[in-house]
Coordinates of C-alpha atoms and ligand atoms in Angstrom, one line a residue:
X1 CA 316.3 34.8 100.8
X2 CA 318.6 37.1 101.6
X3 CA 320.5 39.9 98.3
X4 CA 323.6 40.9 98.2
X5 CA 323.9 43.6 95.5
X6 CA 327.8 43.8 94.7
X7 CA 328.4 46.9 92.3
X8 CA 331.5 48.3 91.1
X9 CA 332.1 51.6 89.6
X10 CA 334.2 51.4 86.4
X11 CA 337.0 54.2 86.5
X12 CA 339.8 54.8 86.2
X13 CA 342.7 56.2 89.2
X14 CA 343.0 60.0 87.6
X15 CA 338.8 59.9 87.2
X16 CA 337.9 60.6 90.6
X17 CA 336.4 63.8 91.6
X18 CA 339.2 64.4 94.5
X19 CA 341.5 64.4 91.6
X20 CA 339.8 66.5 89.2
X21 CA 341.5 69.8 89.4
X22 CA 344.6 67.6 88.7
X23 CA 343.3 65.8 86.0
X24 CA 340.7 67.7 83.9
X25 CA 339.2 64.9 80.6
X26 CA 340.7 67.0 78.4
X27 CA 344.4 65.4 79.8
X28 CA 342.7 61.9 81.0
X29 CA 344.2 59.8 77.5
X30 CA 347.7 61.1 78.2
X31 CA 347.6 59.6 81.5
X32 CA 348.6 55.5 82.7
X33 CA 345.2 53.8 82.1
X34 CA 345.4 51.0 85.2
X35 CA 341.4 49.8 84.8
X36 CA 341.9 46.6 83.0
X37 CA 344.5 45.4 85.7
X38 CA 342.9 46.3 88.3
X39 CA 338.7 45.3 86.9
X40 CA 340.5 41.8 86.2
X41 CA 341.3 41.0 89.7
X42 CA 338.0 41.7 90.8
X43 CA 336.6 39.7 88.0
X44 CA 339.0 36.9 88.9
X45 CA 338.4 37.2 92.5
X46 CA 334.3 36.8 92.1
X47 CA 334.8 34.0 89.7
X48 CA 336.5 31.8 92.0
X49 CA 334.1 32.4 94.9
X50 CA 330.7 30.2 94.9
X51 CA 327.7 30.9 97.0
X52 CA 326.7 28.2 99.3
X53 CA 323.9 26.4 96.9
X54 CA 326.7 26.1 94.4
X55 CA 326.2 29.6 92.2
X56 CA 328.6 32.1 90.9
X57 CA 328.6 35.4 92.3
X58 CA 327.2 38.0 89.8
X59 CA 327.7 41.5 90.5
X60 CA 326.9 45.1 88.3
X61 CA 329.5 47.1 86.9
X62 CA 328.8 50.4 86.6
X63 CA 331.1 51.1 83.4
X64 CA 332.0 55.1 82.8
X65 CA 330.9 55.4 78.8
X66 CA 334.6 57.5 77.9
X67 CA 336.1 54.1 79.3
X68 CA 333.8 51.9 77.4
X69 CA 334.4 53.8 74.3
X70 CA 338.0 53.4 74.6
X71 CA 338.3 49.6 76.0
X72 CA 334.7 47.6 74.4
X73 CA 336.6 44.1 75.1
X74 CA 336.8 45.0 78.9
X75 CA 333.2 45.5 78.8
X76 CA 332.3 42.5 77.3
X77 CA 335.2 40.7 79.2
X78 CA 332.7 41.9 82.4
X79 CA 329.7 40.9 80.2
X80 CA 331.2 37.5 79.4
X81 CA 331.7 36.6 83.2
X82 CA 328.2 36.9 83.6
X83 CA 327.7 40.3 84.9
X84 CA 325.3 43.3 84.3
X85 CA 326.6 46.4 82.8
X86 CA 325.0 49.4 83.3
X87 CA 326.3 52.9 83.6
X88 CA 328.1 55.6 85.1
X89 CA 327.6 58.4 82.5
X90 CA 329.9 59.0 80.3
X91 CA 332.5 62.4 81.8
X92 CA 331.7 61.7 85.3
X93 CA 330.8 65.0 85.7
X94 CA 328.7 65.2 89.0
X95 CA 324.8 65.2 87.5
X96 CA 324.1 68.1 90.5
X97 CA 324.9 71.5 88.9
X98 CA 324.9 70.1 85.3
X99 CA 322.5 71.8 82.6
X100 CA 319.3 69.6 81.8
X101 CA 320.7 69.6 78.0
X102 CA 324.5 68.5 78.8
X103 CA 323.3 66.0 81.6
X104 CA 320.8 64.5 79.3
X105 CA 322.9 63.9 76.6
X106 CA 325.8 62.6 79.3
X107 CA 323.4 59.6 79.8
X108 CA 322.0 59.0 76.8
X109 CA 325.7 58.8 75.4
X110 CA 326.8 56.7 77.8
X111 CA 323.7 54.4 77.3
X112 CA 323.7 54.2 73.8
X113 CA 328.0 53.4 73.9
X114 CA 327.7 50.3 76.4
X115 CA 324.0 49.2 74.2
X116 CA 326.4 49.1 70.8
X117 CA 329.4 47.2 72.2
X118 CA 327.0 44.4 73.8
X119 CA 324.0 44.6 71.6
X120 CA 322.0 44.3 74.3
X121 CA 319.7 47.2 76.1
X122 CA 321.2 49.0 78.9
X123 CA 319.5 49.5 82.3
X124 CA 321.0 50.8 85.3
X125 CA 322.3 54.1 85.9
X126 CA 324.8 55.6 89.0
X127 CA 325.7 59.0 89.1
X128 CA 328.9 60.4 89.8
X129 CA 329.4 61.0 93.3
X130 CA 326.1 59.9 94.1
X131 CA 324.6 63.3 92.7
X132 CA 320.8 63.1 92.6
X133 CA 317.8 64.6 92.7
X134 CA 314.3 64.4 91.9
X135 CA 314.8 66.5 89.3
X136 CA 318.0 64.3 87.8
X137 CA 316.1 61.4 88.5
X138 CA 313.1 62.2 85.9
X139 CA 316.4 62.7 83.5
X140 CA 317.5 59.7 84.0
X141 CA 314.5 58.1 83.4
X142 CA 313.4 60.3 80.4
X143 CA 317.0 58.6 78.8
X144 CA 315.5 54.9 78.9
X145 CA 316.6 53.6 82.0
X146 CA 314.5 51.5 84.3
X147 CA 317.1 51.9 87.5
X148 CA 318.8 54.3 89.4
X149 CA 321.5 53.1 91.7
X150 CA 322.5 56.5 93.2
X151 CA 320.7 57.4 96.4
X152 CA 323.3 57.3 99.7
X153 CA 321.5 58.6 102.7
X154 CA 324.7 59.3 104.7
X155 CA 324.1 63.3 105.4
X156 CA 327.7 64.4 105.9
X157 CA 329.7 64.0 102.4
X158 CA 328.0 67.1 100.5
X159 CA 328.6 65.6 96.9
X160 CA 325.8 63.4 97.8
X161 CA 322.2 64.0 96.5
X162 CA 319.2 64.4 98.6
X163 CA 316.2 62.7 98.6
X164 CA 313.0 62.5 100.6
X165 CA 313.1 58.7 100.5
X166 CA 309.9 58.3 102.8
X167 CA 307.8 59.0 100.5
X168 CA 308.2 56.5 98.1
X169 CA 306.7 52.8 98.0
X170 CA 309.3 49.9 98.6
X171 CA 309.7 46.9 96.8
X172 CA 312.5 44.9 98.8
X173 CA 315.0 48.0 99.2
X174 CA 314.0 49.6 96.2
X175 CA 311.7 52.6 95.9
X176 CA 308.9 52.4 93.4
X177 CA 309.6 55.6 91.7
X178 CA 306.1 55.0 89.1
X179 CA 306.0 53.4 85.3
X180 CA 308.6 50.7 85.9
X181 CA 311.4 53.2 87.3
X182 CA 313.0 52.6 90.3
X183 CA 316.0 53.8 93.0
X184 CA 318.0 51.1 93.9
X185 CA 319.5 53.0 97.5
X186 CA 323.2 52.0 98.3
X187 CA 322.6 50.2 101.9
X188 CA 323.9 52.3 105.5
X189 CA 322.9 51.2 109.2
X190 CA 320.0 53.5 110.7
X191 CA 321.0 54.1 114.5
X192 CA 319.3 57.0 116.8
X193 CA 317.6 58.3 113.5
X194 CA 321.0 59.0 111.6
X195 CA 322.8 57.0 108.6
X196 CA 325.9 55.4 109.5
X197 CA 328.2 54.9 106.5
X198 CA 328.1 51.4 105.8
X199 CA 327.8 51.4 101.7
X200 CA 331.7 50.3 101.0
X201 CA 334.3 52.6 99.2
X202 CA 336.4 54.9 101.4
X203 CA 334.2 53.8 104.6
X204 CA 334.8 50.2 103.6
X205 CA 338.6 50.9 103.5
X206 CA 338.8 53.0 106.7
X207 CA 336.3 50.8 109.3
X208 CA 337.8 47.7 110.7
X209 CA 336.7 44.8 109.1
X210 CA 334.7 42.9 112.0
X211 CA 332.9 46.3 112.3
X212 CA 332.1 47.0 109.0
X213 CA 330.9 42.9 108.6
X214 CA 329.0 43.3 112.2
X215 CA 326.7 46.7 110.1
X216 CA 326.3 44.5 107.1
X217 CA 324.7 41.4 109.2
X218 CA 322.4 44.1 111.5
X219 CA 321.5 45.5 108.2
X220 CA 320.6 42.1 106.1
X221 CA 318.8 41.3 109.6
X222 CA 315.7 44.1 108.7
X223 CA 316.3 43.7 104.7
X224 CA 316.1 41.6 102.3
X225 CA 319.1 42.9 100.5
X226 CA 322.8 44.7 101.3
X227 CA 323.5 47.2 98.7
X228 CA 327.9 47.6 98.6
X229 CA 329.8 49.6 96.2
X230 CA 333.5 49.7 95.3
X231 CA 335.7 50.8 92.4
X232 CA 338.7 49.0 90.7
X233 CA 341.3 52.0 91.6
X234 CA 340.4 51.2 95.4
X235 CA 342.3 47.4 94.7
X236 CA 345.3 49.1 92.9
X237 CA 348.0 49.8 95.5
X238 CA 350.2 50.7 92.7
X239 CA 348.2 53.6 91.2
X240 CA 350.5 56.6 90.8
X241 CA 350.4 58.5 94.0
X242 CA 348.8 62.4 93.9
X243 CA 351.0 64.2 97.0
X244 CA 349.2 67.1 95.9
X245 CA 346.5 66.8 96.5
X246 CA 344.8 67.6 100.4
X247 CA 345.7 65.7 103.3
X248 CA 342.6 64.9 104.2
X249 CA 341.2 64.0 100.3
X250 CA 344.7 61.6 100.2
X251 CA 343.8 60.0 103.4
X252 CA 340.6 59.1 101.9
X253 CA 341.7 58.1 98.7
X254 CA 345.0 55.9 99.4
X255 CA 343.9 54.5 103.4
X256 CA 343.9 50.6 103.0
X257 CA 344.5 50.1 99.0
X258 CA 346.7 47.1 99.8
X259 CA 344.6 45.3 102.1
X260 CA 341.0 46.0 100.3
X261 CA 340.8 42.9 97.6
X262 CA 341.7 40.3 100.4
X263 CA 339.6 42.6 102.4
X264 CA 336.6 42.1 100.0
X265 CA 337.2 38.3 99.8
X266 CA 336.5 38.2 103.3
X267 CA 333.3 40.2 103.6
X268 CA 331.9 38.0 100.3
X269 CA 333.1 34.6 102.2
X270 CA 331.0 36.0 105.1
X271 CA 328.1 36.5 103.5
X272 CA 327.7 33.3 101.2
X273 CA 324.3 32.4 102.1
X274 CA 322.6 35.1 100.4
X275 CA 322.3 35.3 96.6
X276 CA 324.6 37.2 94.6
X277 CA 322.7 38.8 92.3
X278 CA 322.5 41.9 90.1
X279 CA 320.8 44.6 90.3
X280 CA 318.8 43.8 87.4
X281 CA 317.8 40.5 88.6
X282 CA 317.2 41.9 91.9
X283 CA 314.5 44.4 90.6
X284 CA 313.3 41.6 88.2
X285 CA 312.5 39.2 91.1
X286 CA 310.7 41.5 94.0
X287 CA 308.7 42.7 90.6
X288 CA 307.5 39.4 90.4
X289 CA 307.0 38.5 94.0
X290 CA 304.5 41.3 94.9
X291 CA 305.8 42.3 98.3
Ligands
LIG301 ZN1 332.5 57.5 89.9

């Protein structure tokens, strides 16, 4: 049986790290909040899709904790649908660079806000940015979590963490990381030794779609699972527009908004055979199965 790990990253337009000298937290409530809209056509989206033996599609939603603090019924809106929350700390402050103390108390906040709106334990974790380490890793687990969902092997966007992945066990795609913890990497197609990026977001936006759904196939062909990731803001075509910012960082940001949710309809229609599942359940069953 094939996975397809659908994860969304909860936040909202302004939160983005291209935008931050624009839009430090201290000014992030006097901003338009568009994250309801624009999590509620995904959610609406998913729930009218079926795999091919019949099952919803259930997904992980990575919610930021200042958003969940500030909109609990949109978390258990996502809950309610059948989802898995997990989290995306609670400033998005990139974990790389952080102090120990500030990072640690990032996710335990972030845990512990989600945990009280759902009353329900808390398990994933993604970082900003995809900032790891092996260092932030033992963080993250020292704050109660059994996943990390974090690790990106594509080499050129520097925000990324680094990891030497080669040395861990794998279970499925996931990296036994010792006493129940484990990286959940985000999925990219390995050609002539490098990592093509083939994990969603910008690259999802930017590659043509037969392309992008061609990587996907050639990668489910030598795994067991697809790992894709996408925020809310990247669905929203009418998010205020930044002409500040860089050319290149606005590219990035605004390239494709309007065609990405019919865009993402297509690449789940394509891939109906496999189980939707989340990352939870994904962990919980190649746990059981051995491999
Ligand atoms: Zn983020």
């Amino acid at each position: 049986m094939k996975h397809f790990l659908l994860t969304i990253d909860v936040e909202d337009w302004f939160q983005v790290e291209n935008l931050r000298p624009w839009f430090p937290m201290e000014n992030w409530s006097s901003q338009e909040s568009r994250i309801e809209a624009s999590t509620r056509s995904i959610l609406d989206m998913l729930g009218s899709k079926r795999d091919e033996q019949g099952n919803t599609l259930q997904a992980t939603f990575f919610v930021l904790g200042w958003l969940a603090h500030r909109m609990p019924s949109l978390v258990r809106e996502i809950s309610a649908a059948g989802h898995e929350v997990a989290s995306h700390g609670y400033s998005h402050q990139l974990c790389l660079g952080q102090p120990a103390s500030e990072l640690r108390r990032d996710l335990e906040r972030s845990k512990k806000v989600l945990e009280d709106i759902l009353g329900s334990a808390v398990h994933g974790y993604r970082a900003p940015s995809f900032s790891i380490s092996r260092e932030v890793l033992a963080l993250i687990r020292e704050a109660g979590y059994s996943y990390d969902a974090s690790y990106n092997s594509f080499a050129l966007n520097s925000r990324y963490g680094r990891l030497s992945a080669d040395v861990y066990r794998r279970k499925g795609i996931a990296m036994d990381l010792g006493e129940g913890f484990y990286e959940l990497p985000l999925s990219n197609l390995r050609i002539w030794g490098r990592s093509l990026p083939c994990s969603g977001g910008g690259y999802f936006r930017l590659l043509p779609e037969m392309v992008f759904k061609r990587a996907v196939q050639r990668i489910l062909a030598t795994q067991d699972a697809y790992h894709f990731y996408i925020h809310p803001w990247e669905v929203d075509p009418g998010q205020p527009m930044q002409n500040q910012i860089p050319v290149l960082s606005r590219f990035r940001h605004y390239v494709n908004l309007k065609e990405t949710l019919p865009r993402l309809g297509n690449l789940l229609d394509s891939f109906l055979y496999c189980r939707f599942c989340s990352c939870r359940d994904y962990l919980e069953s190649i746990g059981n199965s051995g491999n």
